[in-house]
Amino acid sequence: MTDQNANPVSPHDRIAAERYRRSRGLWRVAAFVALALAIVFALGRFALPETVGDHIARVVIDGTIASDPDRLEMLADLAEDETVKAVIIAINSPGGTTAGGEELYEALGQLRAAKPTVAVIKEVGASAAYMTAIATDHIFARRLSIVGSIGVLYQHVNAGKLLDTIGVDLDKVASGPLKAEPDFDEPLEGAPRASIAALVDDSFQWFVDVVAERRSLDRPAALALADGRILSGRVALEAGLIDAIGGEREALDWLAQEHGLAADLEVATVWPEPEQGFSLLDVLLGGQARAMLGLPEGPITLDGLVSLWQVGAHS
């Protein structure tokens, strides 16, 4: 029996109720997707690396080179890992800081004493990146790869005229005449310039020495190539800066021929590690993820001496 006092449901109320029901469903789906993304991100950030058997490790040196204690530890671990039968250093970098290049050079020298190592230069292997390559047993590059740029750089900007124009005057109290020199409101000259030049030359002479030693070149021949020039892979091969034209496939063939490694041995990338740089979140959410998490979008700012080809915003 129908209750005569019950208020009939209007069509407008029925539509509103249906919209409310649907919106609740959409919010449930959105909440589930957000939770799933959070779980996937957590697994990608903290999951333990997969256990593999005998393999060839691939270390990727990409972008600007700087010192990195985690990378040092990883290279030391590779030397001790009996399942790692060889190491490929995959390079695509214009260089970086002189200290970062030296750090990689020394660490790869220790690794080279324990495992066969081979460098593969992709588009660019210049300056500190070339310093990295010569630390390995063998260097491959493409015919049109950019190789070389052997040298050291210190840049100074004299903004004195600009500061005068806007009415800014700088002053300081220093413990000595070369402390905090050169100032960016003054030209680089006199004792500050001589001091910086001596610093650059000391780093440069070491760079030339290791090129001559590792590439079996007379020092005058190495010095002749160390005027900062870049070379194609083909010319670098003729000059003795690399060993062969090719990429990773040719590097694997060389490891098989020279060190008797199985041709079907797995190659596993061990650096950068999967959890570094929130790479999984970047894949899922795009570049905006870095901005939301406060991570830098642009290049690393380099202070001090650099061994770098093409200093600029896109290096």
mmCIF file of C-alpha atoms in Angstrom:
data_model
loop_
_atom_site.group_PDB
_atom_site.id
_atom_site.type_symbol
_atom_site.label_atom_id
_atom_site.label_comp_id
_atom_site.label_asym_id
_atom_site.label_seq_id
_atom_site.Cartn_x
_atom_site.Cartn_y
_atom_site.Cartn_z
ATOM 1 C CA MET A 1 0.000 0.000 0.000
ATOM 2 C CA THR A 2 1.444 3.348 -1.035
ATOM 3 C CA ASP A 3 1.990 5.988 1.647
ATOM 4 C CA GLN A 4 -0.094 8.936 0.542
ATOM 5 C CA ASN A 5 2.002 11.322 2.696
ATOM 6 C CA ALA A 6 5.372 10.387 1.071
ATOM 7 C CA ASN A 7 6.904 13.158 -1.023
ATOM 8 C CA PRO A 8 7.355 12.102 -4.630
ATOM 9 C CA VAL A 9 10.936 12.200 -5.929
ATOM 10 C CA SER A 10 11.264 14.847 -8.588
ATOM 11 C CA PRO A 11 13.194 14.173 -11.831
ATOM 12 C CA HIS A 12 15.679 16.876 -10.772
ATOM 13 C CA ASP A 13 16.376 15.064 -7.495
ATOM 14 C CA ARG A 14 16.824 11.759 -9.307
ATOM 15 C CA ILE A 15 19.373 13.330 -11.711
ATOM 16 C CA ALA A 16 21.254 14.945 -8.809
ATOM 17 C CA ALA A 17 21.362 11.654 -6.919
ATOM 18 C CA GLU A 18 22.668 9.805 -9.982
ATOM 19 C CA ARG A 19 25.386 12.437 -10.522
ATOM 20 C CA TYR A 20 26.396 12.192 -6.876
ATOM 21 C CA ARG A 21 26.621 8.411 -7.137
ATOM 22 C CA ARG A 22 28.782 8.635 -10.254
ATOM 23 C CA SER A 23 31.062 11.275 -8.766
ATOM 24 C CA ARG A 24 31.645 9.070 -5.717
ATOM 25 C CA GLY A 25 32.633 6.273 -8.073
ATOM 26 C CA LEU A 26 35.062 8.523 -9.942
ATOM 27 C CA TRP A 27 36.671 9.651 -6.698
ATOM 28 C CA ARG A 28 37.078 6.025 -5.622
ATOM 29 C CA VAL A 29 38.805 5.237 -8.928
ATOM 30 C CA ALA A 30 41.062 8.303 -8.586
ATOM 31 C CA ALA A 31 41.987 7.334 -5.032
ATOM 32 C CA PHE A 32 42.768 3.788 -6.128
ATOM 33 C CA VAL A 33 44.980 5.006 -8.988
ATOM 34 C CA ALA A 34 46.826 7.384 -6.648
ATOM 35 C CA LEU A 35 47.386 4.569 -4.148
ATOM 36 C CA ALA A 36 48.602 2.250 -6.913
ATOM 37 C CA LEU A 37 51.049 4.893 -8.153
ATOM 38 C CA ALA A 38 52.326 5.426 -4.617
ATOM 39 C CA ILE A 39 52.883 1.682 -4.182
ATOM 40 C CA VAL A 40 54.623 1.342 -7.544
ATOM 41 C CA PHE A 41 56.823 4.340 -6.754
ATOM 42 C CA ALA A 42 57.722 2.929 -3.344
ATOM 43 C CA LEU A 43 58.615 -0.413 -4.882
ATOM 44 C CA GLY A 44 60.704 1.261 -7.576
ATOM 45 C CA ARG A 45 62.454 3.460 -4.998
ATOM 46 C CA PHE A 46 63.232 0.869 -2.380
ATOM 47 C CA ALA A 47 63.057 -2.539 -4.058
ATOM 48 C CA LEU A 48 66.169 -4.645 -3.830
ATOM 49 C CA PRO A 49 68.063 -5.153 -7.091
ATOM 50 C CA GLU A 50 67.371 -8.331 -8.980
ATOM 51 C CA THR A 51 69.817 -11.132 -8.448
ATOM 52 C CA VAL A 52 71.556 -12.158 -11.662
ATOM 53 C CA GLY A 53 74.170 -14.748 -12.443
ATOM 54 C CA ASP A 54 77.373 -14.189 -14.386
ATOM 55 C CA HIS A 55 77.015 -11.027 -16.448
ATOM 56 C CA ILE A 56 78.710 -8.011 -17.973
ATOM 57 C CA ALA A 57 78.046 -4.797 -16.068
ATOM 58 C CA ARG A 58 77.184 -1.618 -17.951
ATOM 59 C CA VAL A 59 78.070 1.696 -16.277
ATOM 60 C CA VAL A 60 76.458 4.699 -17.971
ATOM 61 C CA ILE A 61 78.337 8.002 -17.756
ATOM 62 C CA ASP A 62 75.857 10.471 -19.158
ATOM 63 C CA GLY A 63 75.665 14.260 -18.935
ATOM 64 C CA THR A 64 77.844 16.445 -16.745
ATOM 65 C CA ILE A 65 80.503 14.639 -14.720
ATOM 66 C CA ALA A 66 81.046 15.546 -11.072
ATOM 67 C CA SER A 67 82.430 13.673 -8.095
ATOM 68 C CA ASP A 68 80.007 11.125 -6.649
ATOM 69 C CA PRO A 69 80.710 8.936 -3.581
ATOM 70 C CA ASP A 70 77.885 6.524 -4.443
ATOM 71 C CA ARG A 71 79.370 5.938 -7.884
ATOM 72 C CA LEU A 72 82.779 5.308 -6.295
ATOM 73 C CA GLU A 73 81.276 2.710 -3.987
ATOM 74 C CA MET A 74 79.495 1.042 -6.906
ATOM 75 C CA LEU A 75 82.730 0.755 -8.909
ATOM 76 C CA ALA A 76 84.528 -0.722 -5.898
ATOM 77 C CA ASP A 77 81.716 -3.255 -5.489
ATOM 78 C CA LEU A 78 82.011 -4.281 -9.150
ATOM 79 C CA ALA A 79 85.680 -5.094 -8.626
ATOM 80 C CA GLU A 80 84.749 -7.466 -5.781
ATOM 81 C CA ASP A 81 81.690 -9.040 -7.435
ATOM 82 C CA GLU A 82 82.633 -12.441 -8.836
ATOM 83 C CA THR A 83 79.503 -12.569 -11.015
ATOM 84 C CA VAL A 84 80.709 -9.502 -12.959
ATOM 85 C CA LYS A 85 82.960 -10.812 -15.719
ATOM 86 C CA ALA A 86 83.631 -7.487 -17.469
ATOM 87 C CA VAL A 87 82.488 -3.871 -17.421
ATOM 88 C CA ILE A 88 81.318 -1.660 -20.279
ATOM 89 C CA ILE A 89 81.598 2.089 -19.660
ATOM 90 C CA ALA A 90 78.932 3.686 -21.881
ATOM 91 C CA ILE A 91 79.865 7.356 -22.314
ATOM 92 C CA ASN A 92 77.791 10.223 -23.644
ATOM 93 C CA SER A 93 79.144 13.340 -21.944
ATOM 94 C CA PRO A 94 80.871 16.628 -22.805
ATOM 95 C CA GLY A 95 82.885 16.382 -19.589
ATOM 96 C CA GLY A 96 82.545 18.130 -16.252
ATOM 97 C CA THR A 97 84.710 19.067 -13.308
ATOM 98 C CA THR A 98 88.381 18.163 -13.314
ATOM 99 C CA ALA A 99 87.973 16.571 -9.877
ATOM 100 C CA GLY A 100 85.043 14.465 -11.108
ATOM 101 C CA GLY A 101 87.028 13.279 -14.124
ATOM 102 C CA GLU A 102 90.058 12.450 -11.995
ATOM 103 C CA GLU A 103 87.880 10.556 -9.538
ATOM 104 C CA LEU A 104 86.440 8.409 -12.323
ATOM 105 C CA TYR A 105 89.874 7.897 -13.891
ATOM 106 C CA GLU A 106 91.390 6.634 -10.640
ATOM 107 C CA ALA A 107 88.398 4.449 -9.730
ATOM 108 C CA LEU A 108 88.292 2.846 -13.190
ATOM 109 C CA GLY A 109 92.026 2.215 -12.969
ATOM 110 C CA GLN A 110 91.433 0.145 -9.841
ATOM 111 C CA LEU A 111 88.519 -1.633 -11.518
ATOM 112 C CA ARG A 112 90.643 -2.305 -14.613
ATOM 113 C CA ALA A 113 93.145 -4.171 -12.448
ATOM 114 C CA ALA A 114 90.394 -6.602 -11.436
ATOM 115 C CA LYS A 115 88.125 -6.901 -14.513
ATOM 116 C CA PRO A 116 88.300 -6.354 -18.275
ATOM 117 C CA THR A 117 86.934 -2.893 -19.021
ATOM 118 C CA VAL A 118 85.927 -1.298 -22.305
ATOM 119 C CA ALA A 119 84.646 2.200 -23.091
ATOM 120 C CA VAL A 120 81.970 2.910 -25.696
ATOM 121 C CA ILE A 121 81.705 6.573 -26.677
ATOM 122 C CA LYS A 122 78.297 7.375 -28.134
ATOM 123 C CA GLU A 123 77.654 10.927 -29.365
ATOM 124 C CA VAL A 124 80.226 12.715 -27.180
ATOM 125 C CA GLY A 125 83.210 11.687 -25.093
ATOM 126 C CA ALA A 126 85.111 14.905 -24.520
ATOM 127 C CA SER A 127 87.298 16.489 -21.836
ATOM 128 C CA ALA A 128 86.635 14.785 -18.464
ATOM 129 C CA ALA A 129 84.570 12.163 -20.319
ATOM 130 C CA TYR A 130 87.577 11.345 -22.504
ATOM 131 C CA MET A 131 89.646 11.222 -19.321
ATOM 132 C CA THR A 132 87.161 8.576 -18.160
ATOM 133 C CA ALA A 133 87.445 6.595 -21.406
ATOM 134 C CA ILE A 134 91.244 6.311 -21.329
ATOM 135 C CA ALA A 135 91.063 4.627 -17.927
ATOM 136 C CA THR A 136 89.645 1.492 -19.611
ATOM 137 C CA ASP A 137 91.432 -1.269 -21.517
ATOM 138 C CA HIS A 138 89.941 -0.445 -24.913
ATOM 139 C CA ILE A 139 87.980 2.456 -26.431
ATOM 140 C CA PHE A 140 85.309 2.261 -29.137
ATOM 141 C CA ALA A 141 83.615 5.275 -30.743
ATOM 142 C CA ARG A 142 81.423 5.875 -33.758
ATOM 143 C CA ARG A 143 83.009 7.400 -36.843
ATOM 144 C CA LEU A 144 81.151 10.640 -36.182
ATOM 145 C CA SER A 145 81.342 10.650 -32.396
ATOM 146 C CA ILE A 146 82.917 13.760 -30.849
ATOM 147 C CA VAL A 147 86.141 12.855 -29.059
ATOM 148 C CA GLY A 148 88.969 14.787 -27.440
ATOM 149 C CA SER A 149 88.821 18.373 -26.147
ATOM 150 C CA ILE A 150 91.834 17.581 -23.958
ATOM 151 C CA GLY A 151 92.288 20.581 -21.719
ATOM 152 C CA VAL A 152 91.221 22.511 -18.627
ATOM 153 C CA LEU A 153 89.126 25.640 -18.374
ATOM 154 C CA TYR A 154 88.494 28.409 -15.861
ATOM 155 C CA GLN A 155 85.982 31.098 -16.754
ATOM 156 C CA HIS A 156 85.657 34.542 -15.200
ATOM 157 C CA VAL A 157 82.954 37.133 -15.752
ATOM 158 C CA ASN A 158 83.825 40.786 -15.202
ATOM 159 C CA ALA A 159 80.534 42.443 -14.271
ATOM 160 C CA GLY A 160 82.154 45.658 -13.027
ATOM 161 C CA LYS A 161 80.605 47.949 -15.655
ATOM 162 C CA LEU A 162 77.165 46.464 -15.083
ATOM 163 C CA LEU A 163 77.427 46.951 -11.333
ATOM 164 C CA ASP A 164 78.621 50.535 -11.836
ATOM 165 C CA THR A 165 75.625 51.199 -14.064
ATOM 166 C CA ILE A 166 73.107 50.007 -11.472
ATOM 167 C CA GLY A 167 74.981 51.646 -8.617
ATOM 168 C CA VAL A 168 76.275 48.589 -6.766
ATOM 169 C CA ASP A 169 79.659 48.824 -5.051
ATOM 170 C CA LEU A 170 81.355 45.729 -3.626
ATOM 171 C CA ASP A 171 83.885 45.721 -0.818
ATOM 172 C CA LYS A 172 85.532 43.025 1.267
ATOM 173 C CA VAL A 173 88.035 42.337 4.038
ATOM 174 C CA ALA A 174 90.356 39.423 3.206
ATOM 175 C CA SER A 175 93.204 37.731 5.030
ATOM 176 C CA GLY A 176 95.488 37.914 1.988
ATOM 177 C CA PRO A 177 95.742 39.568 -1.437
ATOM 178 C CA LEU A 178 94.601 36.419 -3.295
ATOM 179 C CA LYS A 179 91.786 35.400 -0.949
ATOM 180 C CA ALA A 180 88.483 35.149 -2.854
ATOM 181 C CA GLU A 181 90.154 36.384 -6.030
ATOM 182 C CA PRO A 182 89.244 37.119 -8.736
ATOM 183 C CA ASP A 183 86.312 39.367 -7.850
ATOM 184 C CA PHE A 184 83.548 39.405 -10.423
ATOM 185 C CA ASP A 185 83.535 43.208 -10.452
ATOM 186 C CA GLU A 186 87.148 43.386 -11.627
ATOM 187 C CA PRO A 187 89.099 42.137 -14.657
ATOM 188 C CA LEU A 188 91.167 38.993 -14.298
ATOM 189 C CA GLU A 189 94.695 40.321 -14.367
ATOM 190 C CA GLY A 190 97.910 40.638 -12.379
ATOM 191 C CA ALA A 191 98.583 38.279 -9.472
ATOM 192 C CA PRO A 192 95.059 36.744 -9.467
ATOM 193 C CA ARG A 193 95.397 35.840 -13.152
ATOM 194 C CA ALA A 194 98.850 34.334 -12.602
ATOM 195 C CA SER A 195 97.531 32.294 -9.673
ATOM 196 C CA ILE A 196 94.607 30.915 -11.692
ATOM 197 C CA ALA A 197 96.848 30.233 -14.688
ATOM 198 C CA ALA A 198 99.193 28.174 -12.491
ATOM 199 C CA LEU A 199 96.211 26.185 -11.188
ATOM 200 C CA VAL A 200 94.913 25.510 -14.703
ATOM 201 C CA ASP A 201 98.367 24.535 -15.960
ATOM 202 C CA ASP A 202 98.936 22.082 -13.105
ATOM 203 C CA SER A 203 95.695 20.259 -13.912
ATOM 204 C CA PHE A 204 96.402 20.427 -17.641
ATOM 205 C CA GLN A 205 99.893 18.929 -17.341
ATOM 206 C CA TRP A 206 98.485 15.989 -15.368
ATOM 207 C CA PHE A 207 95.791 15.457 -18.021
ATOM 208 C CA VAL A 208 98.403 15.422 -20.817
ATOM 209 C CA ASP A 209 100.565 12.992 -18.828
ATOM 210 C CA VAL A 210 97.772 10.460 -18.377
ATOM 211 C CA VAL A 211 96.750 10.729 -22.046
ATOM 212 C CA ALA A 212 100.341 10.050 -23.108
ATOM 213 C CA GLU A 213 100.636 7.138 -20.669
ATOM 214 C CA ARG A 214 97.329 5.445 -21.364
ATOM 215 C CA ARG A 215 97.395 5.947 -25.149
ATOM 216 C CA SER A 216 101.108 5.052 -25.511
ATOM 217 C CA LEU A 217 101.900 8.404 -27.115
ATOM 218 C CA ASP A 218 105.076 10.428 -26.875
ATOM 219 C CA ARG A 219 104.407 13.429 -24.674
ATOM 220 C CA PRO A 220 104.993 15.902 -27.526
ATOM 221 C CA ALA A 221 102.418 14.012 -29.613
ATOM 222 C CA ALA A 222 99.921 14.054 -26.747
ATOM 223 C CA LEU A 223 100.606 17.740 -26.155
ATOM 224 C CA ALA A 224 99.976 18.522 -29.819
ATOM 225 C CA LEU A 225 96.492 17.002 -29.489
ATOM 226 C CA ALA A 226 95.826 18.803 -26.209
ATOM 227 C CA ASP A 227 95.013 22.252 -27.559
ATOM 228 C CA GLY A 228 91.308 21.785 -26.820
ATOM 229 C CA ARG A 229 90.355 20.574 -30.292
ATOM 230 C CA ILE A 230 87.566 18.067 -30.834
ATOM 231 C CA LEU A 231 87.926 15.210 -33.293
ATOM 232 C CA SER A 232 85.562 12.836 -35.022
ATOM 233 C CA GLY A 233 85.868 9.208 -34.084
ATOM 234 C CA ARG A 234 87.553 8.463 -37.404
ATOM 235 C CA VAL A 235 90.216 11.133 -36.890
ATOM 236 C CA ALA A 236 90.615 10.170 -33.235
ATOM 237 C CA LEU A 237 91.376 6.610 -34.361
ATOM 238 C CA GLU A 238 94.070 7.849 -36.750
ATOM 239 C CA ALA A 239 95.539 10.026 -33.973
ATOM 240 C CA GLY A 240 95.652 7.122 -31.528
ATOM 241 C CA LEU A 241 93.075 8.520 -29.108
ATOM 242 C CA ILE A 242 90.732 5.538 -29.501
ATOM 243 C CA ASP A 243 91.245 1.896 -30.449
ATOM 244 C CA ALA A 244 88.434 1.031 -32.848
ATOM 245 C CA ILE A 245 85.286 2.218 -34.569
ATOM 246 C CA GLY A 246 82.099 0.689 -33.203
ATOM 247 C CA GLY A 247 79.545 0.556 -30.443
ATOM 248 C CA GLU A 248 78.466 -1.860 -27.735
ATOM 249 C CA ARG A 249 78.058 -4.794 -30.117
ATOM 250 C CA GLU A 250 81.666 -4.439 -31.231
ATOM 251 C CA ALA A 251 82.743 -4.029 -27.604
ATOM 252 C CA LEU A 252 81.066 -7.315 -26.714
ATOM 253 C CA ASP A 253 82.794 -9.017 -29.653
ATOM 254 C CA TRP A 254 86.129 -7.645 -28.411
ATOM 255 C CA LEU A 255 85.483 -8.989 -24.913
ATOM 256 C CA ALA A 256 84.639 -12.402 -26.371
ATOM 257 C CA GLN A 257 87.748 -12.499 -28.572
ATOM 258 C CA GLU A 258 90.272 -11.011 -26.162
ATOM 259 C CA HIS A 259 88.983 -12.344 -22.848
ATOM 260 C CA GLY A 260 87.079 -15.477 -23.826
ATOM 261 C CA LEU A 261 83.705 -14.312 -22.516
ATOM 262 C CA ALA A 262 80.597 -16.098 -23.736
ATOM 263 C CA ALA A 263 78.880 -14.272 -26.581
ATOM 264 C CA ASP A 264 75.460 -14.671 -24.934
ATOM 265 C CA LEU A 265 76.492 -13.303 -21.531
ATOM 266 C CA GLU A 266 73.835 -10.961 -20.175
ATOM 267 C CA VAL A 267 74.602 -7.228 -20.051
ATOM 268 C CA ALA A 268 73.042 -5.481 -17.043
ATOM 269 C CA THR A 269 73.039 -1.743 -16.369
ATOM 270 C CA VAL A 270 74.303 -1.176 -12.832
ATOM 271 C CA TRP A 271 74.669 2.601 -12.963
ATOM 272 C CA PRO A 272 72.698 4.741 -12.596
ATOM 273 C CA GLU A 273 70.829 2.584 -10.117
ATOM 274 C CA PRO A 274 67.076 2.231 -10.775
ATOM 275 C CA GLU A 275 66.072 4.112 -7.618
ATOM 276 C CA GLN A 276 68.278 7.115 -8.332
ATOM 277 C CA GLY A 277 66.710 10.290 -9.623
ATOM 278 C CA PHE A 278 63.118 9.066 -9.053
ATOM 279 C CA SER A 279 63.266 7.755 -12.607
ATOM 280 C CA LEU A 280 60.181 5.556 -12.237
ATOM 281 C CA LEU A 281 58.064 8.487 -11.071
ATOM 282 C CA ASP A 282 59.330 10.542 -13.988
ATOM 283 C CA VAL A 283 58.189 7.822 -16.379
ATOM 284 C CA LEU A 284 54.735 7.644 -14.772
ATOM 285 C CA LEU A 285 54.047 11.329 -14.281
ATOM 286 C CA GLY A 286 56.377 13.023 -16.754
ATOM 287 C CA GLY A 287 58.798 15.862 -16.169
ATOM 288 C CA GLN A 288 56.362 17.690 -13.856
ATOM 289 C CA ALA A 289 57.164 15.107 -11.161
ATOM 290 C CA ARG A 290 60.619 16.596 -10.690
ATOM 291 C CA ALA A 291 59.216 20.092 -10.231
ATOM 292 C CA MET A 292 56.601 18.936 -7.723
ATOM 293 C CA LEU A 293 59.251 17.148 -5.690
ATOM 294 C CA GLY A 294 61.589 20.132 -5.776
ATOM 295 C CA LEU A 295 64.164 18.379 -7.972
ATOM 296 C CA PRO A 296 66.224 20.501 -10.388
ATOM 297 C CA GLU A 297 65.222 20.583 -14.057
ATOM 298 C CA GLY A 298 68.348 22.261 -15.435
ATOM 299 C CA PRO A 299 72.027 21.362 -15.586
ATOM 300 C CA ILE A 300 74.331 21.189 -12.610
ATOM 301 C CA THR A 301 76.202 24.421 -11.912
ATOM 302 C CA LEU A 302 79.935 23.784 -11.996
ATOM 303 C CA ASP A 303 82.245 25.720 -9.707
ATOM 304 C CA GLY A 304 86.010 25.892 -10.055
ATOM 305 C CA LEU A 305 88.095 24.161 -12.722
ATOM 306 C CA VAL A 306 86.254 22.260 -15.413
ATOM 307 C CA SER A 307 87.308 19.925 -18.184
ATOM 308 C CA LEU A 308 84.319 20.426 -20.405
ATOM 309 C CA TRP A 309 83.543 20.846 -24.091
ATOM 310 C CA GLN A 310 81.039 23.649 -24.740
ATOM 311 C CA VAL A 311 80.228 25.293 -21.429
ATOM 312 C CA GLY A 312 76.593 26.340 -21.643
ATOM 313 C CA ALA A 313 73.024 25.810 -20.531
ATOM 314 C CA HIS A 314 72.551 22.657 -22.596
ATOM 315 C CA SER A 315 75.856 20.863 -21.969
#
